[in-house]
């Protein structure tokens, strides 16, 4: 059974950074892109970008370019998403999701990681 | 950038049919995917590429796409279908619809 297991909730102060992990299991980690999607409280889904775990190539939504970094560690089948210079508007649930084979849709999702930004 | 709009809410009587629209310019030329998100849970794929159901998704869920509107149809609605539903397309990047809250009366 394919699983994406994310790291636990975080509370950060404004201006800090946060790094969320997403550990994949029961499939070949390098064969599928991992995307990151966030959801602010009471709001809809917002796509942030993707990483190709095999090559390390990334593509970020324009809004997140320059302050979000996606990386991967193939030795432990884990993807990471780091947000720097956090502000209160970054309070959200952050999800990783696996893209189906060359399909542009998400067939498996992580359970979500709550990030709260508060002074 | 490409925009996709959904109604804020849809209500359906228990056992009846709910239809959720997803509007976009010539969306019929794109592949549309649908996700169900129950409160406090991660989204779940219920329809991909306009009308295909992943394994484990009931036949009560169906999809169509033509012109400027894609539609997710939930037949014989059950209490467990109460959730937010999002459509999603690819247009240079991933685009999500605004989301629709489905209430089963």
PDB file of C-alpha atoms in Angstrom:
ATOM      1  CA  UNK A   1       0.000   0.000   0.000  1.00  0.00           C
ATOM      2  CA  UNK A   2       1.554   3.286  -1.149  1.00  0.00           C
ATOM      3  CA  UNK A   3       2.047   5.678   1.756  1.00  0.00           C
ATOM      4  CA  UNK A   4       3.273   9.223   2.192  1.00  0.00           C
ATOM      5  CA  UNK A   5       3.937  10.008   5.843  1.00  0.00           C
ATOM      6  CA  UNK A   6       4.643  13.602   6.794  1.00  0.00           C
ATOM      7  CA  UNK A   7       6.393  15.127   9.770  1.00  0.00           C
ATOM      8  CA  UNK A   8       4.535  16.551  12.730  1.00  0.00           C
ATOM      9  CA  UNK A   9       2.994  19.921  13.448  1.00  0.00           C
ATOM     10  CA  UNK A  10       5.188  22.984  13.777  1.00  0.00           C
ATOM     11  CA  UNK A  11       4.792  26.331  15.505  1.00  0.00           C
ATOM     12  CA  UNK A  12       7.113  29.048  14.251  1.00  0.00           C
ATOM     13  CA  UNK A  13       7.678  32.717  14.821  1.00  0.00           C
ATOM     14  CA  UNK A  14       7.408  35.224  11.975  1.00  0.00           C
ATOM     15  CA  UNK A  15      10.621  35.416   9.988  1.00  0.00           C
ATOM     16  CA  UNK A  16      11.660  31.859  10.821  1.00  0.00           C
ATOM     17  CA  UNK A  17      11.876  28.897   8.436  1.00  0.00           C
ATOM     18  CA  UNK A  18      10.168  25.533   8.511  1.00  0.00           C
ATOM     19  CA  UNK A  19      11.106  22.270   6.821  1.00  0.00           C
ATOM     20  CA  UNK A  20       8.450  19.610   6.308  1.00  0.00           C
ATOM     21  CA  UNK A  21       9.299  16.037   5.367  1.00  0.00           C
ATOM     22  CA  UNK A  22       7.342  13.471   3.389  1.00  0.00           C
ATOM     23  CA  UNK A  23       8.497   9.856   3.567  1.00  0.00           C
ATOM     24  CA  UNK A  24       7.363   7.575   0.770  1.00  0.00           C
ATOM     25  CA  UNK A  25       6.950   3.836   1.034  1.00  0.00           C
ATOM     26  CA  UNK A  26       5.766   0.831  -0.968  1.00  0.00           C
ATOM     27  CA  UNK A  27       6.709   2.232  -4.360  1.00  0.00           C
ATOM     28  CA  UNK A  28       9.792   3.373  -6.255  1.00  0.00           C
ATOM     29  CA  UNK A  29      10.435   6.868  -4.883  1.00  0.00           C
ATOM     30  CA  UNK A  30      12.396   8.014  -7.927  1.00  0.00           C
ATOM     31  CA  UNK A  31       9.692   7.008 -10.405  1.00  0.00           C
ATOM     32  CA  UNK A  32       7.077   9.610  -9.463  1.00  0.00           C
ATOM     33  CA  UNK A  33       7.082  13.364  -9.003  1.00  0.00           C
ATOM     34  CA  UNK A  34       6.176  14.736  -5.567  1.00  0.00           C
ATOM     35  CA  UNK A  35       4.100  17.901  -5.362  1.00  0.00           C
ATOM     36  CA  UNK A  36       3.374  20.173  -2.437  1.00  0.00           C
ATOM     37  CA  UNK A  37      -0.023  21.752  -1.832  1.00  0.00           C
ATOM     38  CA  UNK A  38      -1.079  23.979   1.029  1.00  0.00           C
ATOM     39  CA  UNK A  39      -4.421  24.897   2.537  1.00  0.00           C
ATOM     40  CA  UNK A  40      -4.897  27.910   4.762  1.00  0.00           C
ATOM     41  CA  UNK A  41      -7.596  27.673   7.453  1.00  0.00           C
ATOM     42  CA  UNK A  42     -11.043  27.599   5.845  1.00  0.00           C
ATOM     43  CA  UNK A  43      -9.554  28.077   2.385  1.00  0.00           C
ATOM     44  CA  UNK A  44      -9.045  26.018  -0.747  1.00  0.00           C
ATOM     45  CA  UNK A  45      -6.102  24.065  -2.080  1.00  0.00           C
ATOM     46  CA  UNK A  46      -3.080  25.996  -3.340  1.00  0.00           C
ATOM     47  CA  UNK A  47      -0.430  24.307  -5.459  1.00  0.00           C
ATOM     48  CA  UNK A  48       3.123  25.188  -4.515  1.00  0.00           C
ATOM     49  CA  UNK A  49       5.351  23.194  -6.859  1.00  0.00           C
ATOM     50  CA  UNK A  50       6.931  19.837  -7.593  1.00  0.00           C
ATOM     51  CA  UNK A  51      10.185  17.953  -7.377  1.00  0.00           C
ATOM     52  CA  UNK A  52      11.416  15.132  -9.564  1.00  0.00           C
ATOM     53  CA  UNK A  53      13.086  12.907  -6.961  1.00  0.00           C
ATOM     54  CA  UNK A  54      15.207  11.169  -9.573  1.00  0.00           C
ATOM     55  CA  UNK A  55      16.879  14.246 -11.010  1.00  0.00           C
ATOM     56  CA  UNK A  56      16.266  16.794  -8.280  1.00  0.00           C
ATOM     57  CA  UNK A  57      14.645  19.116 -10.790  1.00  0.00           C
ATOM     58  CA  UNK A  58      12.034  21.425  -9.330  1.00  0.00           C
ATOM     59  CA  UNK A  59       9.295  23.726 -10.561  1.00  0.00           C
ATOM     60  CA  UNK A  60       7.683  26.269  -8.271  1.00  0.00           C
ATOM     61  CA  UNK A  61       4.484  28.226  -8.641  1.00  0.00           C
ATOM     62  CA  UNK A  62       5.430  31.803  -9.348  1.00  0.00           C
ATOM     63  CA  UNK A  63       4.126  32.952  -5.965  1.00  0.00           C
ATOM     64  CA  UNK A  64       6.585  30.692  -4.135  1.00  0.00           C
ATOM     65  CA  UNK A  65       9.707  31.243  -6.200  1.00  0.00           C
ATOM     66  CA  UNK A  66      12.589  32.489  -4.112  1.00  0.00           C
ATOM     67  CA  UNK A  67      11.300  31.503  -0.684  1.00  0.00           C
ATOM     68  CA  UNK A  68      10.252  27.856  -0.992  1.00  0.00           C
ATOM     69  CA  UNK A  69      12.779  25.082  -1.579  1.00  0.00           C
ATOM     70  CA  UNK A  70      11.938  21.479  -2.419  1.00  0.00           C
ATOM     71  CA  UNK A  71      14.537  18.762  -2.070  1.00  0.00           C
ATOM     72  CA  UNK A  72      14.700  14.998  -1.870  1.00  0.00           C
ATOM     73  CA  UNK A  73      16.859  12.271  -0.353  1.00  0.00           C
ATOM     74  CA  UNK A  74      16.600   9.130  -2.445  1.00  0.00           C
ATOM     75  CA  UNK A  75      18.532   7.078   0.120  1.00  0.00           C
ATOM     76  CA  UNK A  76      15.614   7.357   2.542  1.00  0.00           C
ATOM     77  CA  UNK A  77      12.779   7.950   0.043  1.00  0.00           C
ATOM     78  CA  UNK A  78      11.955  11.298   1.576  1.00  0.00           C
ATOM     79  CA  UNK A  79      10.990  14.624   0.063  1.00  0.00           C
ATOM     80  CA  UNK A  80      11.336  17.930   1.870  1.00  0.00           C
ATOM     81  CA  UNK A  81       9.745  21.334   1.507  1.00  0.00           C
ATOM     82  CA  UNK A  82      11.245  24.345   3.233  1.00  0.00           C
ATOM     83  CA  UNK A  83       9.543  27.707   3.559  1.00  0.00           C
ATOM     84  CA  UNK A  84      11.695  30.634   4.615  1.00  0.00           C
ATOM     85  CA  UNK A  85      10.767  34.055   5.982  1.00  0.00           C
ATOM     86  CA  UNK A  86       7.487  32.796   7.378  1.00  0.00           C
ATOM     87  CA  UNK A  87       4.621  35.234   7.832  1.00  0.00           C
ATOM     88  CA  UNK A  88       1.197  34.819   9.449  1.00  0.00           C
ATOM     89  CA  UNK A  89      -0.318  34.114   6.000  1.00  0.00           C
ATOM     90  CA  UNK A  90       1.799  30.966   5.829  1.00  0.00           C
ATOM     91  CA  UNK A  91      -0.262  29.371   8.590  1.00  0.00           C
ATOM     92  CA  UNK A  92      -1.712  26.369   6.791  1.00  0.00           C
ATOM     93  CA  UNK A  93      -1.801  22.631   6.390  1.00  0.00           C
ATOM     94  CA  UNK A  94       0.928  21.544   4.009  1.00  0.00           C
ATOM     95  CA  UNK A  95       0.407  18.372   1.980  1.00  0.00           C
ATOM     96  CA  UNK A  96       2.730  16.339  -0.158  1.00  0.00           C
ATOM     97  CA  UNK A  97       1.141  14.382  -2.973  1.00  0.00           C
ATOM     98  CA  UNK A  98       2.352  11.868  -5.531  1.00  0.00           C
ATOM     99  CA  UNK A  99       1.669  12.611  -9.154  1.00  0.00           C
ATOM    100  CA  UNK A 100       0.354   9.670 -11.120  1.00  0.00           C
ATOM    101  CA  UNK A 101       2.609   8.601 -13.972  1.00  0.00           C
ATOM    102  CA  UNK A 102       2.910  11.618 -16.312  1.00  0.00           C
ATOM    103  CA  UNK A 103      -0.658  12.460 -15.507  1.00  0.00           C
ATOM    104  CA  UNK A 104      -0.793  15.831 -13.747  1.00  0.00           C
ATOM    105  CA  UNK A 105      -3.113  14.488 -11.075  1.00  0.00           C
ATOM    106  CA  UNK A 106      -2.437  13.264  -7.546  1.00  0.00           C
ATOM    107  CA  UNK A 107      -3.150   9.651  -6.736  1.00  0.00           C
ATOM    108  CA  UNK A 108      -1.767   9.586  -3.185  1.00  0.00           C
ATOM    109  CA  UNK A 109      -1.526  12.283  -0.538  1.00  0.00           C
ATOM    110  CA  UNK A 110       0.277  12.655   2.749  1.00  0.00           C
ATOM    111  CA  UNK A 111      -1.761  13.199   5.896  1.00  0.00           C
ATOM    112  CA  UNK A 112      -0.810  16.882   6.051  1.00  0.00           C
ATOM    113  CA  UNK A 113       1.425  18.920   8.349  1.00  0.00           C
ATOM    114  CA  UNK A 114       0.009  21.846  10.292  1.00  0.00           C
ATOM    115  CA  UNK A 115       2.288  24.873  10.368  1.00  0.00           C
ATOM    116  CA  UNK A 116       1.280  27.741  12.626  1.00  0.00           C
ATOM    117  CA  UNK A 117       3.095  31.053  12.387  1.00  0.00           C
ATOM    118  CA  UNK A 118       2.569  33.165  15.454  1.00  0.00           C
ATOM    119  CA  UNK A 119       4.549  35.569  17.562  1.00  0.00           C
TER     120      UNK A 119
ATOM    121  CA  UNK B   1      -3.275  32.520 -15.568  1.00  0.00           C
ATOM    122  CA  UNK B   2      -6.020  29.986 -16.084  1.00  0.00           C
ATOM    123  CA  UNK B   3      -8.956  30.250 -13.692  1.00  0.00           C
ATOM    124  CA  UNK B   4     -11.384  27.537 -12.657  1.00  0.00           C
ATOM    125  CA  UNK B   5     -14.589  28.353 -10.813  1.00  0.00           C
ATOM    126  CA  UNK B   6     -16.926  26.180  -8.771  1.00  0.00           C
ATOM    127  CA  UNK B   7     -20.149  26.931  -6.892  1.00  0.00           C
ATOM    128  CA  UNK B   8     -19.551  27.621  -3.236  1.00  0.00           C
ATOM    129  CA  UNK B   9     -22.064  25.032  -2.100  1.00  0.00           C
ATOM    130  CA  UNK B  10     -24.408  22.339  -3.346  1.00  0.00           C
ATOM    131  CA  UNK B  11     -27.143  20.671  -1.339  1.00  0.00           C
ATOM    132  CA  UNK B  12     -28.641  17.290  -2.134  1.00  0.00           C
ATOM    133  CA  UNK B  13     -31.303  15.172  -0.489  1.00  0.00           C
ATOM    134  CA  UNK B  14     -30.284  11.783   0.785  1.00  0.00           C
ATOM    135  CA  UNK B  15     -30.458   9.281  -2.061  1.00  0.00           C
ATOM    136  CA  UNK B  16     -30.735  11.928  -4.762  1.00  0.00           C
ATOM    137  CA  UNK B  17     -28.211  13.177  -7.323  1.00  0.00           C
ATOM    138  CA  UNK B  18     -25.741  16.016  -6.812  1.00  0.00           C
ATOM    139  CA  UNK B  19     -23.993  17.761  -9.672  1.00  0.00           C
ATOM    140  CA  UNK B  20     -20.950  19.932  -9.093  1.00  0.00           C
ATOM    141  CA  UNK B  21     -19.760  22.161 -11.890  1.00  0.00           C
ATOM    142  CA  UNK B  22     -16.240  23.283 -12.700  1.00  0.00           C
ATOM    143  CA  UNK B  23     -16.049  26.158 -15.166  1.00  0.00           C
ATOM    144  CA  UNK B  24     -13.121  27.372 -17.228  1.00  0.00           C
ATOM    145  CA  UNK B  25     -12.373  28.716 -20.678  1.00  0.00           C
ATOM    146  CA  UNK B  26     -12.555  25.750 -23.068  1.00  0.00           C
ATOM    147  CA  UNK B  27     -12.052  23.382 -20.145  1.00  0.00           C
ATOM    148  CA  UNK B  28     -13.367  20.609 -22.376  1.00  0.00           C
ATOM    149  CA  UNK B  29      -9.959  20.553 -24.063  1.00  0.00           C
ATOM    150  CA  UNK B  30      -8.232  19.768 -20.776  1.00  0.00           C
ATOM    151  CA  UNK B  31      -8.154  16.745 -18.501  1.00  0.00           C
ATOM    152  CA  UNK B  32     -10.137  17.464 -15.337  1.00  0.00           C
ATOM    153  CA  UNK B  33      -9.561  15.660 -12.058  1.00  0.00           C
ATOM    154  CA  UNK B  34     -11.713  15.695  -8.920  1.00  0.00           C
ATOM    155  CA  UNK B  35     -10.859  15.344  -5.242  1.00  0.00           C
ATOM    156  CA  UNK B  36     -13.034  14.769  -2.193  1.00  0.00           C
ATOM    157  CA  UNK B  37     -11.885  16.283   1.085  1.00  0.00           C
ATOM    158  CA  UNK B  38     -13.715  15.379   4.251  1.00  0.00           C
ATOM    159  CA  UNK B  39     -13.261  17.685   7.272  1.00  0.00           C
ATOM    160  CA  UNK B  40      -9.839  17.333   8.835  1.00  0.00           C
ATOM    161  CA  UNK B  41      -8.622  14.888   6.207  1.00  0.00           C
ATOM    162  CA  UNK B  42      -6.370  14.966   3.186  1.00  0.00           C
ATOM    163  CA  UNK B  43      -7.943  15.112  -0.271  1.00  0.00           C
ATOM    164  CA  UNK B  44      -8.782  11.868  -2.037  1.00  0.00           C
ATOM    165  CA  UNK B  45      -8.861  11.434  -5.808  1.00  0.00           C
ATOM    166  CA  UNK B  46     -12.356  10.398  -6.920  1.00  0.00           C
ATOM    167  CA  UNK B  47     -12.267  11.053 -10.687  1.00  0.00           C
ATOM    168  CA  UNK B  48      -9.277  11.462 -12.999  1.00  0.00           C
ATOM    169  CA  UNK B  49      -9.039  12.493 -16.617  1.00  0.00           C
ATOM    170  CA  UNK B  50     -12.628  13.647 -16.850  1.00  0.00           C
ATOM    171  CA  UNK B  51     -14.500  10.407 -16.101  1.00  0.00           C
ATOM    172  CA  UNK B  52     -12.190   7.668 -14.796  1.00  0.00           C
ATOM    173  CA  UNK B  53     -12.628   6.260 -11.284  1.00  0.00           C
ATOM    174  CA  UNK B  54      -9.638   5.090  -9.250  1.00  0.00           C
ATOM    175  CA  UNK B  55      -9.987   1.666  -7.708  1.00  0.00           C
ATOM    176  CA  UNK B  56     -12.097   1.755  -4.566  1.00  0.00           C
ATOM    177  CA  UNK B  57     -14.218   4.724  -5.627  1.00  0.00           C
ATOM    178  CA  UNK B  58     -17.922   3.805  -5.884  1.00  0.00           C
ATOM    179  CA  UNK B  59     -19.654   3.808  -9.254  1.00  0.00           C
ATOM    180  CA  UNK B  60     -21.964   6.475  -7.817  1.00  0.00           C
ATOM    181  CA  UNK B  61     -19.228   8.979  -8.673  1.00  0.00           C
ATOM    182  CA  UNK B  62     -19.012   9.945 -12.326  1.00  0.00           C
ATOM    183  CA  UNK B  63     -17.588  12.780 -14.366  1.00  0.00           C
ATOM    184  CA  UNK B  64     -18.032  14.546 -17.674  1.00  0.00           C
ATOM    185  CA  UNK B  65     -16.348  17.414 -19.459  1.00  0.00           C
ATOM    186  CA  UNK B  66     -17.379  19.460 -22.466  1.00  0.00           C
ATOM    187  CA  UNK B  67     -17.159  23.025 -23.668  1.00  0.00           C
ATOM    188  CA  UNK B  68     -16.586  25.389 -20.769  1.00  0.00           C
ATOM    189  CA  UNK B  69     -17.874  23.113 -17.991  1.00  0.00           C
ATOM    190  CA  UNK B  70     -16.801  19.895 -16.334  1.00  0.00           C
ATOM    191  CA  UNK B  71     -19.217  18.145 -13.995  1.00  0.00           C
ATOM    192  CA  UNK B  72     -18.854  15.727 -11.105  1.00  0.00           C
ATOM    193  CA  UNK B  73     -22.036  13.762 -10.483  1.00  0.00           C
ATOM    194  CA  UNK B  74     -22.765  11.949  -7.244  1.00  0.00           C
ATOM    195  CA  UNK B  75     -25.687   9.544  -7.600  1.00  0.00           C
ATOM    196  CA  UNK B  76     -27.711   8.131  -4.695  1.00  0.00           C
ATOM    197  CA  UNK B  77     -26.033  10.563  -2.317  1.00  0.00           C
ATOM    198  CA  UNK B  78     -25.097   9.248   1.109  1.00  0.00           C
ATOM    199  CA  UNK B  79     -24.307  11.035   4.354  1.00  0.00           C
ATOM    200  CA  UNK B  80     -20.670  10.043   3.904  1.00  0.00           C
ATOM    201  CA  UNK B  81     -20.492  12.076   0.694  1.00  0.00           C
ATOM    202  CA  UNK B  82     -20.648  15.316   2.682  1.00  0.00           C
ATOM    203  CA  UNK B  83     -17.327  16.961   1.954  1.00  0.00           C
ATOM    204  CA  UNK B  84     -15.562  19.641  -0.019  1.00  0.00           C
ATOM    205  CA  UNK B  85     -14.924  18.787  -3.654  1.00  0.00           C
ATOM    206  CA  UNK B  86     -12.198  20.325  -5.793  1.00  0.00           C
ATOM    207  CA  UNK B  87     -11.635  20.097  -9.502  1.00  0.00           C
ATOM    208  CA  UNK B  88      -8.114  20.392 -10.858  1.00  0.00           C
ATOM    209  CA  UNK B  89      -6.537  20.889 -14.263  1.00  0.00           C
ATOM    210  CA  UNK B  90      -3.098  21.408 -15.689  1.00  0.00           C
ATOM    211  CA  UNK B  91      -2.411  24.598 -17.598  1.00  0.00           C
ATOM    212  CA  UNK B  92       1.351  25.072 -17.634  1.00  0.00           C
ATOM    213  CA  UNK B  93       1.030  24.465 -13.905  1.00  0.00           C
ATOM    214  CA  UNK B  94      -1.438  22.813 -11.561  1.00  0.00           C
ATOM    215  CA  UNK B  95      -4.666  24.763 -11.065  1.00  0.00           C
ATOM    216  CA  UNK B  96      -7.285  23.907  -8.477  1.00  0.00           C
ATOM    217  CA  UNK B  97     -10.884  25.009  -8.571  1.00  0.00           C
ATOM    218  CA  UNK B  98     -12.258  27.126  -5.763  1.00  0.00           C
ATOM    219  CA  UNK B  99     -13.971  24.182  -4.090  1.00  0.00           C
ATOM    220  CA  UNK B 100     -17.605  23.206  -3.457  1.00  0.00           C
ATOM    221  CA  UNK B 101     -19.089  22.195  -0.133  1.00  0.00           C
ATOM    222  CA  UNK B 102     -21.622  19.391  -0.585  1.00  0.00           C
ATOM    223  CA  UNK B 103     -24.305  19.046   2.058  1.00  0.00           C
ATOM    224  CA  UNK B 104     -26.507  15.954   2.194  1.00  0.00           C
ATOM    225  CA  UNK B 105     -29.909  16.801   3.648  1.00  0.00           C
TER     226      UNK B 105
END
